[in-house]
Amino acid sequence: MPEALAERLRQRAARNHRSLQRELMAIVEAAVEPGARAVPAPGTAARVAGVPVAVQESDGVYAVTAQEQAAGAVDDLLSELDTIVAGSRWGSAPLLTREQAHDRALAREFDFEARAAELADARRRQRHGGAA
């Protein structure tokens, strides 16, 4: 990911009081909502609330050719996200209230528990020859 884009994402996450993962998930969820607006083609101008917004795609990295689509090379977005977070404890994170989310001691406790569980899983896999 280009550093400038990553920085903008970090700033957006901070403005919304979210982690980078939560911000990315919010973006993806908004994009797949029924009735979500289609993203204009790269290099075109869009209007959001009456304000023109330039839309650009860096180097066409994410462009998908018609042949790739026809060949089924493009996987389902949700399955790709599942692959990315596979093996993590991301889906089992507790839902916190705003007060709990800002409680540093509680956050450290959750972090310690998650790290201990990940370490136990790694040791279990190591004992069983790497099998999940």
Short mmCIF file of C-alpha atoms in Angstrom, two decimals:
data_model
loop_
_atom_site.label_atom_id
_atom_site.label_comp_id
_atom_site.label_asym_id
_atom_site.label_seq_id
_atom_site.Cartn_x
_atom_site.Cartn_y
_atom_site.Cartn_z
CA MET A 1 0.00 0.00 0.00
CA PRO A 2 1.43 3.40 -0.87
CA GLU A 3 2.61 5.26 2.24
CA ALA A 4 0.47 8.33 1.48
CA LEU A 5 -2.65 6.16 1.32
CA ALA A 6 -1.68 4.33 4.51
CA GLU A 7 -1.22 7.66 6.29
CA ARG A 8 -4.64 8.89 5.16
CA LEU A 9 -6.15 5.63 6.42
CA ARG A 10 -4.40 6.05 9.80
CA GLN A 11 -5.74 9.62 10.06
CA ARG A 12 -9.26 8.48 9.17
CA ALA A 13 -9.09 5.68 11.76
CA ALA A 14 -7.91 8.15 14.41
CA ARG A 15 -10.72 10.60 13.55
CA ASN A 16 -13.25 7.79 13.94
CA HIS A 17 -11.60 6.39 17.10
CA ARG A 18 -11.03 3.01 15.43
CA SER A 19 -8.11 0.68 14.89
CA LEU A 20 -6.86 0.28 11.33
CA GLN A 21 -8.60 -3.11 11.10
CA ARG A 22 -11.89 -1.69 12.33
CA GLU A 23 -11.61 1.25 9.92
CA LEU A 24 -10.93 -1.07 6.98
CA MET A 25 -13.87 -3.25 8.00
CA ALA A 26 -16.13 -0.18 8.23
CA ILE A 27 -15.07 0.84 4.71
CA VAL A 28 -15.72 -2.65 3.34
CA GLU A 29 -19.08 -2.91 5.11
CA ALA A 30 -20.14 0.48 3.73
CA ALA A 31 -19.08 -0.58 0.23
CA VAL A 32 -21.18 -3.75 0.24
CA GLU A 33 -24.28 -2.22 1.84
CA PRO A 34 -27.40 -2.54 -0.31
CA GLY A 35 -27.90 0.74 -2.13
CA ALA A 36 -24.24 1.74 -1.78
CA ARG A 37 -23.07 4.07 -4.52
CA ALA A 38 -20.88 2.61 -7.23
CA VAL A 39 -17.30 3.84 -7.22
CA PRO A 40 -16.58 5.94 -10.33
CA ALA A 41 -13.93 4.85 -12.79
CA PRO A 42 -10.35 5.84 -11.91
CA GLY A 43 -9.37 9.33 -13.01
CA THR A 44 -12.95 10.63 -13.18
CA ALA A 45 -14.47 13.28 -10.96
CA ALA A 46 -17.21 12.44 -8.50
CA ARG A 47 -19.46 14.64 -6.41
CA VAL A 48 -20.02 13.93 -2.74
CA ALA A 49 -22.57 16.23 -1.10
CA GLY A 50 -22.17 18.60 -4.04
CA VAL A 51 -18.39 18.87 -3.65
CA PRO A 52 -16.23 17.56 -6.51
CA VAL A 53 -13.86 14.81 -5.44
CA ALA A 54 -11.02 13.55 -7.63
CA VAL A 55 -10.86 9.77 -7.73
CA GLN A 56 -7.58 8.18 -8.72
CA GLU A 57 -6.20 4.67 -8.61
CA SER A 58 -2.50 4.21 -8.03
CA ASP A 59 -0.72 2.41 -10.89
CA GLY A 60 -3.80 0.37 -11.78
CA VAL A 61 -2.64 -2.24 -9.27
CA TYR A 62 -6.16 -3.26 -8.44
CA ALA A 63 -7.53 -3.20 -11.97
CA VAL A 64 -9.16 -6.47 -13.00
CA THR A 65 -9.18 -7.49 -16.63
CA ALA A 66 -12.21 -8.99 -18.36
CA GLN A 67 -10.25 -12.21 -18.88
CA GLU A 68 -9.55 -12.49 -15.15
CA GLN A 69 -13.21 -11.95 -14.34
CA ALA A 70 -14.31 -14.48 -16.95
CA ALA A 71 -11.78 -17.01 -15.69
CA GLY A 72 -13.05 -16.61 -12.14
CA ALA A 73 -9.66 -15.36 -10.94
CA VAL A 74 -11.34 -12.77 -8.76
CA ASP A 75 -12.30 -14.40 -5.48
CA ASP A 76 -15.15 -13.34 -3.30
CA LEU A 77 -14.09 -10.39 -1.13
CA LEU A 78 -15.38 -11.96 2.06
CA SER A 79 -13.45 -15.18 1.48
CA GLU A 80 -10.32 -13.09 0.91
CA LEU A 81 -10.91 -11.26 4.18
CA ASP A 82 -11.47 -14.60 5.93
CA THR A 83 -8.13 -15.79 4.57
CA ILE A 84 -6.40 -12.66 5.83
CA VAL A 85 -7.68 -13.05 9.38
CA ALA A 86 -7.52 -16.87 9.48
CA GLY A 87 -5.65 -18.06 12.52
CA SER A 88 -6.09 -14.77 14.36
CA ARG A 89 -8.43 -14.13 17.25
CA TRP A 90 -9.96 -11.18 15.41
CA GLY A 91 -13.44 -12.68 15.21
CA SER A 92 -13.55 -13.61 18.89
CA ALA A 93 -12.75 -10.15 20.24
CA PRO A 94 -15.20 -8.99 22.89
CA LEU A 95 -17.56 -6.12 22.11
CA LEU A 96 -16.74 -3.22 24.39
CA THR A 97 -18.60 -0.13 25.48
CA ARG A 98 -16.93 3.23 24.83
CA GLU A 99 -15.79 3.39 28.46
CA GLN A 100 -14.32 -0.11 28.29
CA ALA A 101 -12.56 0.66 25.02
CA HIS A 102 -10.79 3.62 26.64
CA ASP A 103 -9.87 1.69 29.80
CA ARG A 104 -6.14 1.07 29.35
CA ALA A 105 -5.90 -1.51 32.13
CA LEU A 106 -8.73 -3.53 30.59
CA ALA A 107 -7.13 -3.24 27.14
CA ARG A 108 -3.83 -4.55 28.54
CA GLU A 109 -5.68 -7.44 30.18
CA PHE A 110 -7.42 -8.37 26.92
CA ASP A 111 -4.14 -8.04 25.04
CA PHE A 112 -2.37 -10.29 27.55
CA GLU A 113 -5.15 -12.91 27.31
CA ALA A 114 -5.08 -12.83 23.50
CA ARG A 115 -1.29 -13.17 23.39
CA ALA A 116 -1.40 -16.04 25.89
CA ALA A 117 -4.04 -17.83 23.79
CA GLU A 118 -2.02 -17.29 20.59
CA LEU A 119 1.11 -18.64 22.30
CA ALA A 120 -0.81 -21.70 23.55
CA ASP A 121 -2.15 -22.31 20.03
CA ALA A 122 1.35 -22.01 18.55
CA ARG A 123 2.77 -24.45 21.11
CA ARG A 124 -0.08 -26.88 20.48
CA ARG A 125 0.55 -26.73 16.71
CA GLN A 126 4.27 -27.21 17.28
CA ARG A 127 3.66 -30.32 19.43
CA HIS A 128 1.36 -31.78 16.80
CA GLY A 129 3.77 -31.26 13.93
CA GLY A 130 2.32 -28.02 12.60
CA ALA A 131 -1.20 -29.35 12.07
CA ALA A 132 -3.95 -26.87 12.91
#
